[in-house]
PDB file of C-alpha atoms and ligand atoms in Angstrom:
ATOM      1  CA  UNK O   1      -9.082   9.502 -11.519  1.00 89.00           C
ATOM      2  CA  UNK O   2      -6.390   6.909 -12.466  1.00 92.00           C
ATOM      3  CA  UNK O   3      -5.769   4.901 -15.461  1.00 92.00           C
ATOM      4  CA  UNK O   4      -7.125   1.885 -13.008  1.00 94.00           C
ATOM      5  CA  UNK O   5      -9.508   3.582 -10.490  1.00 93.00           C
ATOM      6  CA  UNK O   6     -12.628   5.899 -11.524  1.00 96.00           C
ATOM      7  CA  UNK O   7     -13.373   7.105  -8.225  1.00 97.00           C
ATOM      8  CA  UNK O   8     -13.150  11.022  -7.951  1.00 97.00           C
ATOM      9  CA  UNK O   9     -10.688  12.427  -4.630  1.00 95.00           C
ATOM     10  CA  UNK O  10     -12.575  12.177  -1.516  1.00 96.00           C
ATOM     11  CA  UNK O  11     -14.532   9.437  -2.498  1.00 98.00           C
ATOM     12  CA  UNK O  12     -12.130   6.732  -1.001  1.00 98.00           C
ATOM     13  CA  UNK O  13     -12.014   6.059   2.882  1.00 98.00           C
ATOM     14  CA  UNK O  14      -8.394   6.557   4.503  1.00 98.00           C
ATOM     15  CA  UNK O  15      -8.743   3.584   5.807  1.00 98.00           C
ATOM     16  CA  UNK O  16      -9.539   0.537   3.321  1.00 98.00           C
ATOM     17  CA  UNK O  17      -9.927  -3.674   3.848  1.00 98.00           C
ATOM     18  CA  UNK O  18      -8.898  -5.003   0.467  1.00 98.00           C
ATOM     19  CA  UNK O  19      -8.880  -8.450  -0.943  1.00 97.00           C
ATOM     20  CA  UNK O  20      -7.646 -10.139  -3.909  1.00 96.00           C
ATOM     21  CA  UNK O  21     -11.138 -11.151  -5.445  1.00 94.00           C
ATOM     22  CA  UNK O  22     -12.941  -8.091  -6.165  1.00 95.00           C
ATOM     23  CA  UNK O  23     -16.268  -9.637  -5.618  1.00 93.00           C
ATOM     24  CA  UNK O  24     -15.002 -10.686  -1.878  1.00 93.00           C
ATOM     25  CA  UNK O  25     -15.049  -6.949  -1.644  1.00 95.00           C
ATOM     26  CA  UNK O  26     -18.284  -6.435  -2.860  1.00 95.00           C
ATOM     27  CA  UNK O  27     -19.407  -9.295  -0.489  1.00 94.00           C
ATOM     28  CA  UNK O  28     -18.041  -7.128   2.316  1.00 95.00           C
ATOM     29  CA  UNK O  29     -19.810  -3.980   1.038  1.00 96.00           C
ATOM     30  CA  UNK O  30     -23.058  -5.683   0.745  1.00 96.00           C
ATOM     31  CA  UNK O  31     -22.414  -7.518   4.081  1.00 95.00           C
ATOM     32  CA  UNK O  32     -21.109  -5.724   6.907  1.00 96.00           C
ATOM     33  CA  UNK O  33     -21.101  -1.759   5.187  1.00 98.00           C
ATOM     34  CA  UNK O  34     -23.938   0.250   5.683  1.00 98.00           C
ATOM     35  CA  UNK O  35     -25.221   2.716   2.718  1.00 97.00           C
ATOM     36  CA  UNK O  36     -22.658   1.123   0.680  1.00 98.00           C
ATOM     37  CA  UNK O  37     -21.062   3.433  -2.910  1.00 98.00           C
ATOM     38  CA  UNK O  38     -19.719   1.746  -5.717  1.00 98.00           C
ATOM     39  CA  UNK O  39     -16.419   3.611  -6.440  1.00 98.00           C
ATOM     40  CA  UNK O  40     -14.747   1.888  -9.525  1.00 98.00           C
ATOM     41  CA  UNK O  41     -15.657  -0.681 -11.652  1.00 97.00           C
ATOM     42  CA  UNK O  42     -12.690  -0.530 -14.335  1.00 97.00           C
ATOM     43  CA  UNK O  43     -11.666  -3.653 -15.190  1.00 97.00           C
ATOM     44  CA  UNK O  44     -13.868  -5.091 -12.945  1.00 97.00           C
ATOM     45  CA  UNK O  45     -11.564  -4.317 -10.002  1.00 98.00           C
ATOM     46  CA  UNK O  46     -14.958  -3.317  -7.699  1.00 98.00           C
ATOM     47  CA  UNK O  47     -14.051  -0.650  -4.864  1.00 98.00           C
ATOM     48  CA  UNK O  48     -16.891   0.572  -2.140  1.00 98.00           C
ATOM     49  CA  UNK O  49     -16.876   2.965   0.145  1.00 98.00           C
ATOM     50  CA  UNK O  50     -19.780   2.558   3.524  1.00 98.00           C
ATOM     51  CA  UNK O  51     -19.732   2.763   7.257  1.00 98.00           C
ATOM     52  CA  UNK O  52     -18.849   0.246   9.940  1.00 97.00           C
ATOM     53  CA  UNK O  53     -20.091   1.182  13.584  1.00 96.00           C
ATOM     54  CA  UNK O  54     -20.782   4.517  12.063  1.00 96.00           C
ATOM     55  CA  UNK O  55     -16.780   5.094  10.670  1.00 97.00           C
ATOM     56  CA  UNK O  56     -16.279   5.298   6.703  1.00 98.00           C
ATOM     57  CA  UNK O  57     -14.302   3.055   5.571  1.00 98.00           C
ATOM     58  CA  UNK O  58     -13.599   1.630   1.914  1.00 98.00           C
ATOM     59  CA  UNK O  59     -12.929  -1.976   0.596  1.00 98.00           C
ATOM     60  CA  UNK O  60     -11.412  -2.853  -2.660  1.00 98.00           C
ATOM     61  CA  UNK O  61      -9.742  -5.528  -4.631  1.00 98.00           C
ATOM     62  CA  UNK O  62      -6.676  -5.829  -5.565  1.00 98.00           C
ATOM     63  CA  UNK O  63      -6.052  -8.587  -7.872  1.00 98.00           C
ATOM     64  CA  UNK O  64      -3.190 -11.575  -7.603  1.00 98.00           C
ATOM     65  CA  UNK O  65       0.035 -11.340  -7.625  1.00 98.00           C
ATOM     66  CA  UNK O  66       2.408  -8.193  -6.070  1.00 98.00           C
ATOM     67  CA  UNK O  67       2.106  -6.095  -9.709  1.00 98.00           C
ATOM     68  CA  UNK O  68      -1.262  -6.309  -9.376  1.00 98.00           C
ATOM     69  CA  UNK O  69      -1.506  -5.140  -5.274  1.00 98.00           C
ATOM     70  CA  UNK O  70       1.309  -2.673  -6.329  1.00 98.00           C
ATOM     71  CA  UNK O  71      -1.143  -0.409  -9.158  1.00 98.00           C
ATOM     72  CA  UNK O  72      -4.058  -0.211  -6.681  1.00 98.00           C
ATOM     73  CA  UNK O  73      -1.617   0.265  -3.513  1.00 98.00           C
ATOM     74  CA  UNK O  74       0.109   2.690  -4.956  1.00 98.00           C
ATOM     75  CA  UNK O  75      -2.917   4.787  -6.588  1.00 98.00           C
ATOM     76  CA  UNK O  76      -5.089   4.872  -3.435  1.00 98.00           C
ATOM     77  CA  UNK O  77      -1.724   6.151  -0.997  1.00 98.00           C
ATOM     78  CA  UNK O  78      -0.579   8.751  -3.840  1.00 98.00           C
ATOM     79  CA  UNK O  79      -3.953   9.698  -5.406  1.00 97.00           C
ATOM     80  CA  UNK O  80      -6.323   9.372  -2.827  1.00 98.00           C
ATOM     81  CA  UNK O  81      -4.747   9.628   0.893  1.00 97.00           C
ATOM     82  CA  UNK O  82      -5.720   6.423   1.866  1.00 98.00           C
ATOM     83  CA  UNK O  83      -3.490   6.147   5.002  1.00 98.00           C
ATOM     84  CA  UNK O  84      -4.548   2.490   6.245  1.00 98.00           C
ATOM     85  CA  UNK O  85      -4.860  -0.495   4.365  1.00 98.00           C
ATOM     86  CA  UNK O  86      -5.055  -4.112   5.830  1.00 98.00           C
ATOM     87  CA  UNK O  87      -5.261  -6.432   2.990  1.00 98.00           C
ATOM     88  CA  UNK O  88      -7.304  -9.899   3.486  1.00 98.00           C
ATOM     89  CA  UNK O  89      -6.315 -12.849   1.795  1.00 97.00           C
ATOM     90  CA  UNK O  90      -5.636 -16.873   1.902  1.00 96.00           C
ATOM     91  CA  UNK O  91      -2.180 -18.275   2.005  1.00 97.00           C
ATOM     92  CA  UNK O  92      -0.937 -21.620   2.275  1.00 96.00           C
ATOM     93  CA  UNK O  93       0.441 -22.835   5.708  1.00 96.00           C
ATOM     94  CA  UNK O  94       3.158 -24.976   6.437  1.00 96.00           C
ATOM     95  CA  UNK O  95       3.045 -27.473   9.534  1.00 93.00           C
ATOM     96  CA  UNK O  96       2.577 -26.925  12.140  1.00 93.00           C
ATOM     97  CA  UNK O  97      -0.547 -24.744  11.010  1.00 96.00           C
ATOM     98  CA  UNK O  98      -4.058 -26.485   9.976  1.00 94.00           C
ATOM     99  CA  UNK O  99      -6.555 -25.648   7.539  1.00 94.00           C
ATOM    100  CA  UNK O 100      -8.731 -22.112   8.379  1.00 93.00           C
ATOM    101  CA  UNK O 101      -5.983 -20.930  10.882  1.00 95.00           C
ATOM    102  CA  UNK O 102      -5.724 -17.476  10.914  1.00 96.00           C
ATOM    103  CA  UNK O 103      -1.731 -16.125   9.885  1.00 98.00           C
ATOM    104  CA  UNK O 104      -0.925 -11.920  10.853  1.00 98.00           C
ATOM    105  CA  UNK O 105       1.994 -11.762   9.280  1.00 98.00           C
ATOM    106  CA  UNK O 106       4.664  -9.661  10.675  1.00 98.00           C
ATOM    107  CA  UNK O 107       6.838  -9.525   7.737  1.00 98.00           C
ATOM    108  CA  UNK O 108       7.219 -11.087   4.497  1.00 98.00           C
ATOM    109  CA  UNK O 109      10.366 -12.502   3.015  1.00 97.00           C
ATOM    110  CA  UNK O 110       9.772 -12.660  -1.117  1.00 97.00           C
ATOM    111  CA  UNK O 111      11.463 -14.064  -4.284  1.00 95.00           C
ATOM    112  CA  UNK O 112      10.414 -11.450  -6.172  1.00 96.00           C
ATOM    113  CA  UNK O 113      13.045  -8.714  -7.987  1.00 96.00           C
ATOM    114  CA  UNK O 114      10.223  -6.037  -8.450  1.00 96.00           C
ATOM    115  CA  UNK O 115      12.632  -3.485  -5.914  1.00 97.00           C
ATOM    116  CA  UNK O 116      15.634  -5.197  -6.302  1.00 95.00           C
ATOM    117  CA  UNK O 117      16.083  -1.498  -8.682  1.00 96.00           C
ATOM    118  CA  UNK O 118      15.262   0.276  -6.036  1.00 96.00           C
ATOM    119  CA  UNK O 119      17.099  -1.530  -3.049  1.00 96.00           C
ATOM    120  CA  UNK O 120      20.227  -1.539  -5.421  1.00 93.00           C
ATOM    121  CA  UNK O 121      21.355  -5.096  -4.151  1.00 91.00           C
ATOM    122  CA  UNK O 122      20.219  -4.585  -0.457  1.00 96.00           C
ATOM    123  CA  UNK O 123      17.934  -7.344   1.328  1.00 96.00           C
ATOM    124  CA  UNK O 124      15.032  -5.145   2.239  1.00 97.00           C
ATOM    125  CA  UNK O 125      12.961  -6.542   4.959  1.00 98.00           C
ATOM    126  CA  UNK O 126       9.328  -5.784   4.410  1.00 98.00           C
ATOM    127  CA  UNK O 127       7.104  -5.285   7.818  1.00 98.00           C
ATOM    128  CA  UNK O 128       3.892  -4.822   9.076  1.00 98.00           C
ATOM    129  CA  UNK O 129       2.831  -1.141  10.756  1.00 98.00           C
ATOM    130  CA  UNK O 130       3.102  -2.131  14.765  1.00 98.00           C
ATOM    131  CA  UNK O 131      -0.248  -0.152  15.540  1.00 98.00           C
ATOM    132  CA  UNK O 132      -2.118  -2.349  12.894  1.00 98.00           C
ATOM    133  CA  UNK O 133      -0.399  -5.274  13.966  1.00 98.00           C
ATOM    134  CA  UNK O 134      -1.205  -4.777  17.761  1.00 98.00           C
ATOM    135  CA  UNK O 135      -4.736  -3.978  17.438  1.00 98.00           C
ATOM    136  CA  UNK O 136      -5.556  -6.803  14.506  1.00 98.00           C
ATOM    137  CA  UNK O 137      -4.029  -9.384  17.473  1.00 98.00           C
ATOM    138  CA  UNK O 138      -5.967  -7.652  20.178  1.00 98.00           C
ATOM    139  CA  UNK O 139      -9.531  -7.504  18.404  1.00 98.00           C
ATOM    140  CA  UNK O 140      -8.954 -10.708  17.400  1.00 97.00           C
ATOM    141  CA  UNK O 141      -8.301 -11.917  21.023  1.00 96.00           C
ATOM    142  CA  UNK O 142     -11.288 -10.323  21.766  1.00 97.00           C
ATOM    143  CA  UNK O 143     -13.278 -12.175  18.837  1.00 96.00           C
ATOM    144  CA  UNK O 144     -11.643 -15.605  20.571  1.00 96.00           C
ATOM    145  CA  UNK O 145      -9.466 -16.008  17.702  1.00 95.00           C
ATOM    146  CA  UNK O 146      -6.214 -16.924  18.129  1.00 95.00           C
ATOM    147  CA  UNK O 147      -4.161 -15.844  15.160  1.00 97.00           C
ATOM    148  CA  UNK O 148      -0.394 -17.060  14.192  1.00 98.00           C
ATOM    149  CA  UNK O 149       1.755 -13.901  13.941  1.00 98.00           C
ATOM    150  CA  UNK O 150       4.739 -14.443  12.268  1.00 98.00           C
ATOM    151  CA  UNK O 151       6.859 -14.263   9.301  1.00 98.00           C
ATOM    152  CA  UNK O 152       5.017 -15.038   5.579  1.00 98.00           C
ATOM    153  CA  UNK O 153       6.688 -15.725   2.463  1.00 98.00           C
ATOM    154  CA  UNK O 154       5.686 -13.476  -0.248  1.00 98.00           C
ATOM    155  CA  UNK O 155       5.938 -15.315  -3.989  1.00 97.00           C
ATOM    156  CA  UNK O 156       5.729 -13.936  -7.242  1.00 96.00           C
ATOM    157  CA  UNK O 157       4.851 -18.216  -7.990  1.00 94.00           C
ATOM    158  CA  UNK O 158       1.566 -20.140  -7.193  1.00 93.00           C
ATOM    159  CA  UNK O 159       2.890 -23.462  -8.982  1.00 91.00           C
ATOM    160  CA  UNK O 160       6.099 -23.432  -7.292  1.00 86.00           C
ATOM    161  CA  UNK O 161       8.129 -26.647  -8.774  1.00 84.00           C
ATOM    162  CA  UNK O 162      10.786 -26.435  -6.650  1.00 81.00           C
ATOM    163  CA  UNK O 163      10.040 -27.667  -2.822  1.00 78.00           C
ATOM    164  CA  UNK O 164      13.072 -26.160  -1.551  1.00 87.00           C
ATOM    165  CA  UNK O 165      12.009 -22.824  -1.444  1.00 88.00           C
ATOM    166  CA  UNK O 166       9.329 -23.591   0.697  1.00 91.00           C
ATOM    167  CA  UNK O 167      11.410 -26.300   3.082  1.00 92.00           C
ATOM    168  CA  UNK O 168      13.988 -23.475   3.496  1.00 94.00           C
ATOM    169  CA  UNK O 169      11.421 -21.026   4.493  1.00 95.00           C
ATOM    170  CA  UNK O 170       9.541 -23.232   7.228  1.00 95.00           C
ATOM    171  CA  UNK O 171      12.558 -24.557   8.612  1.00 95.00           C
ATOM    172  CA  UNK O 172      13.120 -20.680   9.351  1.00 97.00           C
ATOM    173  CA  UNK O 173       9.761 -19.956  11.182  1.00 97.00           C
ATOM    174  CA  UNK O 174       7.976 -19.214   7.733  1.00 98.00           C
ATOM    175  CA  UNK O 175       4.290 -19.563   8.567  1.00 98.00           C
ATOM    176  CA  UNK O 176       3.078 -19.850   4.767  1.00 97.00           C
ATOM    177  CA  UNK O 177       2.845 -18.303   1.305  1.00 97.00           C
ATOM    178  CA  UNK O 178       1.386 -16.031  -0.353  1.00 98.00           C
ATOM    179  CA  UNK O 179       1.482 -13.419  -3.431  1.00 98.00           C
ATOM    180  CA  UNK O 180       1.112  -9.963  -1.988  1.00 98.00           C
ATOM    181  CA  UNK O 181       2.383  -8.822   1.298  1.00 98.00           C
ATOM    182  CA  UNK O 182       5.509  -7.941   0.520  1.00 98.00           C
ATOM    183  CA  UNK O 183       4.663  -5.345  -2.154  1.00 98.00           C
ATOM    184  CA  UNK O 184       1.720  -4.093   0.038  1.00 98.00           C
ATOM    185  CA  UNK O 185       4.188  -3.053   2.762  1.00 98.00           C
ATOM    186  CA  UNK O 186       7.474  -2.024   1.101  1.00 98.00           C
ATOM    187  CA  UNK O 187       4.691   0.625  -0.408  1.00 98.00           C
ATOM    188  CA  UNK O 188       3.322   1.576   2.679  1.00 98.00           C
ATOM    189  CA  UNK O 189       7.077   2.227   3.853  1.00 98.00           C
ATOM    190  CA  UNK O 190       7.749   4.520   0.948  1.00 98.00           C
ATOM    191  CA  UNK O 191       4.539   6.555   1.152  1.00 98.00           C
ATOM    192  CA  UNK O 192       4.171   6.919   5.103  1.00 98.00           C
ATOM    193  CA  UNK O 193       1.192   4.588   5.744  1.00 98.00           C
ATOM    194  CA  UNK O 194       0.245   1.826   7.664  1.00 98.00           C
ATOM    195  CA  UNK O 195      -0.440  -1.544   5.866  1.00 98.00           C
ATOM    196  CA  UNK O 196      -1.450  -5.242   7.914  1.00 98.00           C
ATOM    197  CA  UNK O 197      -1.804  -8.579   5.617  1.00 98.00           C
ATOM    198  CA  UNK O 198      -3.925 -11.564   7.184  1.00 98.00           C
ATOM    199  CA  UNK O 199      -4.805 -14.176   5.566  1.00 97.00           C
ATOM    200  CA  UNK O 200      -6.609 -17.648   6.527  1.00 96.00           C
ATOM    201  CA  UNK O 201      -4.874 -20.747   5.797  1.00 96.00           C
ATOM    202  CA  UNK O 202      -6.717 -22.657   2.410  1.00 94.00           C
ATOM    203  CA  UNK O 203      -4.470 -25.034   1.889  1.00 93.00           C
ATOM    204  CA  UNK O 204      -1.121 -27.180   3.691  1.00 94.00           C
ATOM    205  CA  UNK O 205       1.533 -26.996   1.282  1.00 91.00           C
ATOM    206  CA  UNK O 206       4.416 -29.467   2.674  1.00 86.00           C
ATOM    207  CA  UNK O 207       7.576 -28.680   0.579  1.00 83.00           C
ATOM    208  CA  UNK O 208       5.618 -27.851  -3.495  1.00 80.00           C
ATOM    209  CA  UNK O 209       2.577 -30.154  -2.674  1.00 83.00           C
ATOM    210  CA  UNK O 210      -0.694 -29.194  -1.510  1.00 84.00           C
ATOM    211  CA  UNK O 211      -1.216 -31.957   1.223  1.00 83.00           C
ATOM    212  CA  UNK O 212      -4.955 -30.507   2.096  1.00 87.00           C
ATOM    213  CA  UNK O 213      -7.564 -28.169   0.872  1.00 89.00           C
ATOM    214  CA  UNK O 214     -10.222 -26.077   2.452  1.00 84.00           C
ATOM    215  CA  UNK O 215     -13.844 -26.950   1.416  1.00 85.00           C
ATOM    216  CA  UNK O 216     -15.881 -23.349  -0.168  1.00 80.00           C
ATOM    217  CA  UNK O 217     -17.789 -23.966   3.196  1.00 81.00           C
ATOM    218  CA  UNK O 218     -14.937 -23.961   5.388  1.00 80.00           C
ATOM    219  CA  UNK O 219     -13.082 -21.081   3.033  1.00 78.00           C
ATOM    220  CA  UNK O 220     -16.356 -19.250   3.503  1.00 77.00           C
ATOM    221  CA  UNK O 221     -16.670 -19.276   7.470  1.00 76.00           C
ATOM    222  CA  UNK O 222     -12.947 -18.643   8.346  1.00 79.00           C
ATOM    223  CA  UNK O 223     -13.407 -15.924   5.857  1.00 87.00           C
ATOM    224  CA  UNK O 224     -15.709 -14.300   7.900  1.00 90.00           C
ATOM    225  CA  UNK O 225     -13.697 -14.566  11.080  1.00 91.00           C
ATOM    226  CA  UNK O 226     -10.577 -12.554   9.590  1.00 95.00           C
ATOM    227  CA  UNK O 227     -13.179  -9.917   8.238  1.00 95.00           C
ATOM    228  CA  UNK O 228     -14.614  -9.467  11.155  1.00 95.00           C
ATOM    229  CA  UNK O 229     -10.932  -8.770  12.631  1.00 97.00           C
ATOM    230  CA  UNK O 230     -10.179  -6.696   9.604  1.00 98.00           C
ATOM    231  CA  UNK O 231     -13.328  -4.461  10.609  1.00 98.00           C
ATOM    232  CA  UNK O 232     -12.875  -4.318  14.321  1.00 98.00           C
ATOM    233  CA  UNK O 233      -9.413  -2.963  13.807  1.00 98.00           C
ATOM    234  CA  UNK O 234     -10.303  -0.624  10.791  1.00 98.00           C
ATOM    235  CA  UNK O 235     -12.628   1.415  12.820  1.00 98.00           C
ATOM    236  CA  UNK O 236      -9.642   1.814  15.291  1.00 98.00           C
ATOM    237  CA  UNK O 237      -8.213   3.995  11.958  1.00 97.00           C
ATOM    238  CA  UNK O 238     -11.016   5.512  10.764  1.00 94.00           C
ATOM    239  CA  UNK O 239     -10.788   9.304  10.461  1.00 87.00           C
TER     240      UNK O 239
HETATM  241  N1  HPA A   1       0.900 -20.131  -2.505  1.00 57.98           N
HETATM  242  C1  HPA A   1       0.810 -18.831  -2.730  1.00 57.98           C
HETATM  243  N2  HPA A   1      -0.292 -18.134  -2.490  1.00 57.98           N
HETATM  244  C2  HPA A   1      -1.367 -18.782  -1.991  1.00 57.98           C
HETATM  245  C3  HPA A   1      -1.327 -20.137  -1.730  1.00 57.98           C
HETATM  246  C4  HPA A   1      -0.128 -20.838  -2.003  1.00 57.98           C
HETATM  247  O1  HPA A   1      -0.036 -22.049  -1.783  1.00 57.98           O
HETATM  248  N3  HPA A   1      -2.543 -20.499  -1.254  1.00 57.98           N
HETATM  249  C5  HPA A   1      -3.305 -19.386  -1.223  1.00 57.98           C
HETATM  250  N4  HPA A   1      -2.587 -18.336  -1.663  1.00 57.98           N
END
């Protein structure tokens, strides 16, 4: 047990989806996971552990923000051996990318100073495990999805006031933002996993301004199509 995770060693999948909401998670237990097992429920942050074509594997939330991903990330690889995690989440794109796209991003570029003690002034470049990365594009081929894979910015902001940041950033290939990635693999770096982020695009963000939303509906159904990804390539890990 951990200050922020009740479940007991051995109870936790080494391989597990995660997603920000905790209650996505749960929706992916009760969904697609057969005999699912309620793991933790401290502060809500819901973890189960099931089987998927007959492989155990776990999902979990993870909360917003990189502090957040950073507790459970680092808990489950240090406390539990969880040695593959492929996070699930929503970003927002920048043109040329449209609403429900799917983004694999290959590496995430971040404004946050959470390693900058760490990295001691060095410009770490946080990247996706190849093997992950390979088979989430191949499955989702396979699904007939076609997925952007590319760079993703990683902020510590949602508001963002200034529209340079994210000008700068698509001018350089930046497919879109969001809050996690970058904690989610420096981690799996420093404690010898493998870690994929996907998200679906939510909203268009053109410079600081959301220029278009996803309806629930559509959030809902493009959601499904990155799980489904998520799931084909976390059986390819399951051990
Ligand atoms: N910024 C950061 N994270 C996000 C966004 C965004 O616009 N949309 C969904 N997650």
């Amino acid at each position: 047990m951990t200050p922020h995770n009740s479940a007991r060693k051995g109870e936790i999948a080494s391989t597990v989806i995660m997603s920000g909401d905790p209650l996505r998670a749960k929706y992916i237990a009760e969904t697609y996971l057969e005999h699912p097992v309620c793991f933790n429920e401290v502060r809500g942050m819901l973890g189960f552990t099931g089987f998927y074509r007959g492989e155990r594997l776990s999902v979990m939330g993870h909360g917003m923000g990189m502090p957040s991903i950073a507790i459970y990330v680092t808990e489950l690889m240090t406390e539990y051996d969880v040695k593959n995690i492929i996070r699930i989440g929503s970003c927002g794109g920048f043109a040329p990318l449209k609403l429900k796209d799917v983004v694999i991003a290959m590496s995430a570029s971040t404004d946050s100073a959470m390693f900058e003690p760490d990295f001691k002034g060095i410009h770490y470049a946080p990247t996706a495990n190849f093997e992950l990365l390979r088979t989430a594009v191949e499955k989702a081929e396979e699904l007939g999805i076609s997925p952007h894979v590319g760079p993703v910015f990683c902020s510590d902001v949602f508001y963002q006031t200034s529209p340079d940041a994210h000008n700068i950033l698509a001018a350089h290939g930046v497919l879109g933002a969001e809050m996690e990635s970058a904690a989610l693999y420096t981690l799996a770096a420093r404690y010898g996993c493998r870690a994929l982020a996907m998200m679906t695009v939510s909203d268009l963000l053109s410079g600081n301004t959301s220029v278009g939303k996803c309806t629930p509906e559509e959030r809902q159904s493009s959601f499904s199509d990155m799980m489904k990804i998520a799931l084909e390539t976390a059986v390819c890990f399951a051990e």
